[in-house]
Coordinates of C-alpha atoms in Angstrom, one line a residue:
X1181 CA 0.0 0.0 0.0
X1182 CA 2.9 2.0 0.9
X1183 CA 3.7 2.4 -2.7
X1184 CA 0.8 3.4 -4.3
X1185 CA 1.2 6.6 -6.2
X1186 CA -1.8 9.0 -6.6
X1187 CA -4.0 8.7 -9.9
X1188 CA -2.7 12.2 -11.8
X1189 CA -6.3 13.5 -12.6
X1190 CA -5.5 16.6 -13.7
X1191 CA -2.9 15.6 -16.6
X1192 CA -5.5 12.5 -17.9
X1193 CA -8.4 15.3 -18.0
X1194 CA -6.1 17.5 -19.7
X1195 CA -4.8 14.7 -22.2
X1196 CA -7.4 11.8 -22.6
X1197 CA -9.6 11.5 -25.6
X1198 CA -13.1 10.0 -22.7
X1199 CA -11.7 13.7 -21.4
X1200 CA -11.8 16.5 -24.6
X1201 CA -14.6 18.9 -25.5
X1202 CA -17.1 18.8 -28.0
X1203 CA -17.0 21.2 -30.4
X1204 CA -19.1 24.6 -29.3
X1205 CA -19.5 28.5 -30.4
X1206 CA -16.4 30.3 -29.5
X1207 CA -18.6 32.1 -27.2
X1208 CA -19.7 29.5 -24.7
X1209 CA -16.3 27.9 -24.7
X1210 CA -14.5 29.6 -21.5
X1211 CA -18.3 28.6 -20.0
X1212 CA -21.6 29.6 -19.5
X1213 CA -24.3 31.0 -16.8
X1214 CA -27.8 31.5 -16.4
X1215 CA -29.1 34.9 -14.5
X1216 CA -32.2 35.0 -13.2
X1217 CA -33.7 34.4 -15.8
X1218 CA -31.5 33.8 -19.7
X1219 CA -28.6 32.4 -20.6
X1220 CA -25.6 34.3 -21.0
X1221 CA -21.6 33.3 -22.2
X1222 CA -19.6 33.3 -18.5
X1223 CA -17.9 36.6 -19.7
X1224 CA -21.1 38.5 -20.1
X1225 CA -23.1 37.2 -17.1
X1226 CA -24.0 40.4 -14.2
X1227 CA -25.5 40.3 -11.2
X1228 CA -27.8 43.1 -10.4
X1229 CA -26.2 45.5 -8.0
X1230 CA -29.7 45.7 -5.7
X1231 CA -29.2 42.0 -5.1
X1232 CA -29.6 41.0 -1.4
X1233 CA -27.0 37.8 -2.8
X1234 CA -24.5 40.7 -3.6
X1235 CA -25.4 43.1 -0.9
X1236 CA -25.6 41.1 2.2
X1237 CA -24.5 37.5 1.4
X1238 CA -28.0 36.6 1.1
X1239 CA -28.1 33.1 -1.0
X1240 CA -27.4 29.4 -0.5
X1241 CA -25.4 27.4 -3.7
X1242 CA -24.1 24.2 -4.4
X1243 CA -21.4 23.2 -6.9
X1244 CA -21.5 19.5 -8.5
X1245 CA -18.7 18.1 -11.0
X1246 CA -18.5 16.5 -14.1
X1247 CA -16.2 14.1 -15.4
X1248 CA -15.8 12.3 -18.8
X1249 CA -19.3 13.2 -19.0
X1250 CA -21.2 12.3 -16.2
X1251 CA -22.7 14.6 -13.7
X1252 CA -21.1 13.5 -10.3
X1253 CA -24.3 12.4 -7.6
X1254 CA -26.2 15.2 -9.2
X1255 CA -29.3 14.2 -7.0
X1256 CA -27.6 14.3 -3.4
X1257 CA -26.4 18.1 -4.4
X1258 CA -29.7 19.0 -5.8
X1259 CA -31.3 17.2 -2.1
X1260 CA -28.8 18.9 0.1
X1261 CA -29.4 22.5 -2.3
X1262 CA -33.0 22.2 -1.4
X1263 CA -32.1 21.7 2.3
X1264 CA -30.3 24.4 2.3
X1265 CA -32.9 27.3 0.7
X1266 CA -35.4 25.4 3.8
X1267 CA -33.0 26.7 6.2
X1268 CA -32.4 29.8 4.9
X1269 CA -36.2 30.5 3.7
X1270 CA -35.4 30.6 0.0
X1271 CA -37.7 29.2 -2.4
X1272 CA -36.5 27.8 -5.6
X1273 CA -38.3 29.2 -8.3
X1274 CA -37.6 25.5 -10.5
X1275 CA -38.6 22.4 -9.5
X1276 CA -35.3 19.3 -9.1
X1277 CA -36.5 18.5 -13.0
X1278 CA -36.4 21.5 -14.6
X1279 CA -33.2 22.8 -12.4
X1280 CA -31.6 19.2 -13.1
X1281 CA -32.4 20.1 -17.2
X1282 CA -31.4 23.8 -17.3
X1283 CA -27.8 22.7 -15.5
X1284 CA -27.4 19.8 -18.1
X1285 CA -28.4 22.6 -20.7
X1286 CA -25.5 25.0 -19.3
X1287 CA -23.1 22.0 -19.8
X1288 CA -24.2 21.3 -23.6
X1289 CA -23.9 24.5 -24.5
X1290 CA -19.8 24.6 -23.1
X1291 CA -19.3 20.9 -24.9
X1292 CA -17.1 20.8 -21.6
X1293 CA -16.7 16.7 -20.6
X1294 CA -14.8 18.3 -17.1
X1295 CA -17.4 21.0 -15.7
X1296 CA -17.4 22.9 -12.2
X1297 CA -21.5 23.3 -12.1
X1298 CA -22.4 26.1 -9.8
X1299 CA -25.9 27.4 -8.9
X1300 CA -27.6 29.7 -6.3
X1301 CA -30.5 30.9 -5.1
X1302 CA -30.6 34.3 -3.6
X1303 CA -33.1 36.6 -1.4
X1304 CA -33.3 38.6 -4.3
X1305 CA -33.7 43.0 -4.3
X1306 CA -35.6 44.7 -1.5
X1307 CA -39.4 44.6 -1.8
X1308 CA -40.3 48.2 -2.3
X1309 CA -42.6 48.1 0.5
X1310 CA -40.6 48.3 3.8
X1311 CA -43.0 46.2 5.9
X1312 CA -42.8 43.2 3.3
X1313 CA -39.1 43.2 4.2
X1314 CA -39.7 40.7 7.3
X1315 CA -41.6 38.4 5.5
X1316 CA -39.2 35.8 3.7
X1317 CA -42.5 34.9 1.7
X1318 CA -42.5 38.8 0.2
X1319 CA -39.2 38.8 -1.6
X1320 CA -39.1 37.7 -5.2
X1321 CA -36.2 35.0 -5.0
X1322 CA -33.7 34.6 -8.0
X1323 CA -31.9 31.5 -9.5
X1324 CA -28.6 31.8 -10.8
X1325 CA -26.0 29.5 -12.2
X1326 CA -23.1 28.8 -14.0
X1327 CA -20.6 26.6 -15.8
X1328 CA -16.9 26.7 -16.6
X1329 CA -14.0 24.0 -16.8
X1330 CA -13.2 21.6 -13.8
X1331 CA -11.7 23.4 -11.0
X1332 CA -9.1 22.1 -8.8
X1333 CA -8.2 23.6 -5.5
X1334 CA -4.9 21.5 -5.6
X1335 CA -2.7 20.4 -8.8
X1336 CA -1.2 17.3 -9.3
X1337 CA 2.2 17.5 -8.2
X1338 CA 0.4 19.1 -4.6
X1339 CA -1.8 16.4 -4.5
X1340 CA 1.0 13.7 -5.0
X1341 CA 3.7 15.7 -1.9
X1342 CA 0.8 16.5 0.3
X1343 CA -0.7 20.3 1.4
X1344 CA 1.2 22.5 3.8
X1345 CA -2.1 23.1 5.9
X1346 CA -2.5 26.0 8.6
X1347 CA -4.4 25.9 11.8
X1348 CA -6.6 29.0 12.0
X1349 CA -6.3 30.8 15.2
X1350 CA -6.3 34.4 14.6
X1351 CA -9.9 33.7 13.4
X1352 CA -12.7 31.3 13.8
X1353 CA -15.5 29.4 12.0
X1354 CA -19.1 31.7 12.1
X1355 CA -20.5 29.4 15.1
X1356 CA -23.7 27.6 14.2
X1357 CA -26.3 29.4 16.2
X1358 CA -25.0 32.7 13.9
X1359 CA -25.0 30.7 10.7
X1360 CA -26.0 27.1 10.2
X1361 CA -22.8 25.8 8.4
X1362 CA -25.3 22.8 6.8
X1363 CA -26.8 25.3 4.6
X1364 CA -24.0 25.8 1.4
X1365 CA -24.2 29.7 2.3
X1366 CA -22.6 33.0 1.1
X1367 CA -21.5 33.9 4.7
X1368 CA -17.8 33.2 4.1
X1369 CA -15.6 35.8 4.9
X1370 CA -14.0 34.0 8.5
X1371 CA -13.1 31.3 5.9
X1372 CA -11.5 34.0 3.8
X1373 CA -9.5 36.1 6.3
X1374 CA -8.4 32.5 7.8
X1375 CA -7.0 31.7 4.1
X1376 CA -5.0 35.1 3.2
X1377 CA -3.9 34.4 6.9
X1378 CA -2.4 31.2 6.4
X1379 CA -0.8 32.5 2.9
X1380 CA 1.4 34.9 4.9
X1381 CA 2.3 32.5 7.0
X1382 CA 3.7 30.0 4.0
X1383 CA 0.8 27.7 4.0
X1384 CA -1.0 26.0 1.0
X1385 CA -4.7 25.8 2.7
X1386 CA -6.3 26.4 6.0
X1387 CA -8.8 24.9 8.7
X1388 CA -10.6 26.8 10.7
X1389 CA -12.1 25.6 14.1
X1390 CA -14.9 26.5 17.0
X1391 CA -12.5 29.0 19.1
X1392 CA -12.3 25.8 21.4
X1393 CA -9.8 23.4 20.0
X1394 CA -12.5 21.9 18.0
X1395 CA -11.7 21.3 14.3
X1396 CA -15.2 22.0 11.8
X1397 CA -13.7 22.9 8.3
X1398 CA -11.5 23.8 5.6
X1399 CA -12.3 26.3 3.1
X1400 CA -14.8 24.5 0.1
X1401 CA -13.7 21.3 2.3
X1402 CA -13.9 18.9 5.1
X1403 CA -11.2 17.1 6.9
X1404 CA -10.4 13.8 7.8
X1405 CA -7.5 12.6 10.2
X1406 CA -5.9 9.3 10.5
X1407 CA -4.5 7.8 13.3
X1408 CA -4.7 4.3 14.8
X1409 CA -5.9 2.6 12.3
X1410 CA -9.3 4.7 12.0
X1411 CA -10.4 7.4 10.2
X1412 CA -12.2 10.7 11.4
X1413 CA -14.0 13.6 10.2
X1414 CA -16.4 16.3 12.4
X1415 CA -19.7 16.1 12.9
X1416 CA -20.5 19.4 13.9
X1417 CA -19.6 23.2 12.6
X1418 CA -19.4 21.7 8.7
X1419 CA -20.7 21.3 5.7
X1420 CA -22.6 18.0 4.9
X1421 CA -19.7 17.2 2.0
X1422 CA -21.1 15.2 -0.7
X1423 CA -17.2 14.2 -1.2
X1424 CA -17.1 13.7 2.4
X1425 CA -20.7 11.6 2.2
X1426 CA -18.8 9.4 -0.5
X1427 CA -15.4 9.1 1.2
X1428 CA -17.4 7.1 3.9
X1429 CA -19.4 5.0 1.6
X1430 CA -15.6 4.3 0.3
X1431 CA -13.9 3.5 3.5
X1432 CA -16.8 0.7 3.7
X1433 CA -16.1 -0.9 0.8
X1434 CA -12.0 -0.9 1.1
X1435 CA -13.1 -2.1 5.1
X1436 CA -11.3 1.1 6.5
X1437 CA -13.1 2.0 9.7
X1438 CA -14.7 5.8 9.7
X1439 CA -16.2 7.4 12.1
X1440 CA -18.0 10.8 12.5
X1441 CA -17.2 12.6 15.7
X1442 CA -15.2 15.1 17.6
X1443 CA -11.7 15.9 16.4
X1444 CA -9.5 18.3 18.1
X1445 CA -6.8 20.0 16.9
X1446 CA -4.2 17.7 19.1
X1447 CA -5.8 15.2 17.1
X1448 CA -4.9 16.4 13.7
X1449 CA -1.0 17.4 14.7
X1450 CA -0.9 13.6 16.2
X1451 CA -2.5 12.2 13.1
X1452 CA -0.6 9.7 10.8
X1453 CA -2.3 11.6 7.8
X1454 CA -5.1 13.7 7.2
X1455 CA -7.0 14.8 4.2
X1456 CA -9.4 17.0 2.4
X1457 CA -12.5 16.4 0.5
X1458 CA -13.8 18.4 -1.9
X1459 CA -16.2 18.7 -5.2
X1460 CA -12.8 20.5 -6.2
X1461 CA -10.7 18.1 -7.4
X1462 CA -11.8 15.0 -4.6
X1463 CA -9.3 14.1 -1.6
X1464 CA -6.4 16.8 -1.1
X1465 CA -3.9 15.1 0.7
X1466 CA -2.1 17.0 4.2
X1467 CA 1.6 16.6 4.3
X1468 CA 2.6 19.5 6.9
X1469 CA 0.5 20.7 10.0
X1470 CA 2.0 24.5 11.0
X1471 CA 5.1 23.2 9.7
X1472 CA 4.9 20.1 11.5
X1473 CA 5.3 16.7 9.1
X1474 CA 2.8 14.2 9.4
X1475 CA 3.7 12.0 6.6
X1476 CA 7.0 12.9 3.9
X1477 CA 4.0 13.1 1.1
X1478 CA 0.6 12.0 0.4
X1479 CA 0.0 9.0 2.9
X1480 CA -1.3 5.4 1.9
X1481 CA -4.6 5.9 3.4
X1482 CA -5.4 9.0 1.4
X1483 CA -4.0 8.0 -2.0
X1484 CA -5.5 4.4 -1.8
X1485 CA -9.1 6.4 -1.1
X1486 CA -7.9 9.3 -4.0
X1487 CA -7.2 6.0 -6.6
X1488 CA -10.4 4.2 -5.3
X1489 CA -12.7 7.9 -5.7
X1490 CA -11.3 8.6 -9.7
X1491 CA -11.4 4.9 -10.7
X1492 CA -15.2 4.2 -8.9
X1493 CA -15.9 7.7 -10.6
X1494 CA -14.8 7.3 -14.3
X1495 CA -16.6 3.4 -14.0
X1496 CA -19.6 5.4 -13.9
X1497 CA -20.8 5.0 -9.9
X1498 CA -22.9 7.9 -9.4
X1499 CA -22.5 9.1 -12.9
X1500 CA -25.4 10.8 -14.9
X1501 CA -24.7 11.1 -18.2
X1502 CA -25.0 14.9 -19.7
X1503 CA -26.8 15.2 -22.7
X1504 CA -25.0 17.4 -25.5
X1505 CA -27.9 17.1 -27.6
X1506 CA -29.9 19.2 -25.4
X1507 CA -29.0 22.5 -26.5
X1508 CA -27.8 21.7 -30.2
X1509 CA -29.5 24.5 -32.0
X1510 CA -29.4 27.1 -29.1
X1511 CA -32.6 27.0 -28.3
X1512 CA -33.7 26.9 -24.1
X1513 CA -36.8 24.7 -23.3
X1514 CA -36.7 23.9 -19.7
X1515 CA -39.3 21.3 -18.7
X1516 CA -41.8 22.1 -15.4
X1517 CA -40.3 25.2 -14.5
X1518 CA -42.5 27.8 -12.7
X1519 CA -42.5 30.9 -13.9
X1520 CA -38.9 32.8 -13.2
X1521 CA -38.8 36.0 -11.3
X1522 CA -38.0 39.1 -13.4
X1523 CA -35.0 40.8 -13.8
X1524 CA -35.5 44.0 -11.7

């Protein structure tokens, strides 16, 4: 096991024929978004300035991948998406069919066979009556989204040494009676500072905890730690990772233990590995901790799960294929959607 090497994704996507775009307009080939209501080519896409999303971080949003042409558990992101407007009283203004077809559309029209998929739902403007404003049910909610080529938060060569990964202390994770932190929210900025913070300090990424010793996330991530033969990842103060949902479901079938739990920061810096999981680019490996080593490079645990994730991936498990046909003469038909807000 000790000599596995990681699976280099990034260079096969790059390379591979399963892996190479269909041929589009110029115009939709750096990607494509929808606003509110049309689609646009990524580089013209605006969100009104009056947008509660822009103003005041008002919006939920989910991201799901594609690879070699298959939407990656498309359903579980759409399930956890709708979770997420519940707990942040947003209404969709599509139902799971017609946002399913109109993200599928925004990948035709790219030709893209590796696709970051991004979409949002936000409060929307103001109501122009002041009193509506404290009614959730009074605001006109809007539905936004976007495609452009797979996006990795680590390359290769990072993936294959093993992330330098910083501690936050000088800030902390929004605590969950502020924001809930199951809810894929706009309300980022602690993750933010926390990341420029641990670039000046010579650090690749950063994880942030509860202001108690208590590890909850990364930024776009969760973490896993390895030490005595089990595997651990939080269970509170995080995201509900899809990646971190199929790292589990992973572990079960290569019969590694995991468990969901507390983990502290002692427990990270006396790990024997620990890893990220991401939509980005799947399991980021940890090589450093504030400079300490854990492992020389990616450990045996994480690459065996990162080789298990691409090859289960690229089989098909999970997959739903995109259909490029869908948009072929430009024309946008999306099934059972209610009537979209306006653009105002």
């Amino acid at each position: 096991m000790t000599d596995l090497a990681p699976i280099p994704v990034q260079s096969i996507m790059a390379e591979a024929r399963e892996h190479q775009a269909l041929p589009r307009d110029p115009n939709w080939a750096a990607g494509a978004a929808y606003v509110i209501n049309r689609f646009d080519p990524i580089g013209r896409a605006a969100v009104p300035i009056t947008d509660l999303g822009f103003l005041r971080a008002d919006a939920v949003y989910d991201v799901v991948s594609v690879s070699r042409g298959q939407f990656f558990r498309l359903q579980d992101h759409q399930a956890r998406f709708a979770r997420s407007c519940a707990r942040m009283a947003l209404r969709n203004p599509f139902s799971p069919e017609a946002e399913a077809s109109l993200l599928n559309v925004l990948v035709a029209k790219t030709g893209l066979k590796d696709a970051y998929v991004w979409w949002a739902v936000t409060r929307g403007a103001n109501p122009s009556a002041t009193a509506d404003r404290v009614h959730a049910g009074r605001f006109r909610n809007r539905f936004y989204a976007f495609v452009v080529p797979y996006v990795f938060i680590k390359d290769d060569a990072e993936r294959r040494m093993g992330i330098h990964l910083h501690v936050a202390r000088k800030h902390i994770r929004i605590p969950v009676n502020a924001v809930d932190p199951r809810a894929k929210n706009f309300c980022s900025l602690d993750l933010s500072m926390a990341l420029m913070d641990a670039g000046e300090r010579g650090a690749d990424w950063v994880v942030m905890t509860d202001g108690n010793g208590v590890l909850t996330e990364a930024p776009g991530s969760n973490i896993f730690v390895v030490a005595n033969g089990e595997i651990l990842t939080p269970d509170v103060g995080c995201l509900e990772g899809i990646t971190r949902m199929t790292v589990r479901e992973l572990c079960a079938e290569l019969g590694l233990p995991v468990r969901v739990g507390t983990v502290t920061v002692e427990a990270l810096m006396s790990a024997d590995e620990a890893f990220l999981t991401s939509s980005a680019g799947g399991i980021i490996p940890v090589a450093v901790v504030d400079g300490c080593p854990l492992c020389q490079r990616a450990g045996p645990v994480s690459t065996r799960l990162h080789n298990h994730y691409w090859t289960r991936r690229w089989a098909g498990w999970h997959g739903m294929p995109v259909d490029y046909g869908a948009d072929e003469l430009g024309a946008v038909r999306i099934p059972g959607a209610e009537s979209p807000p306006d653009s105002q």
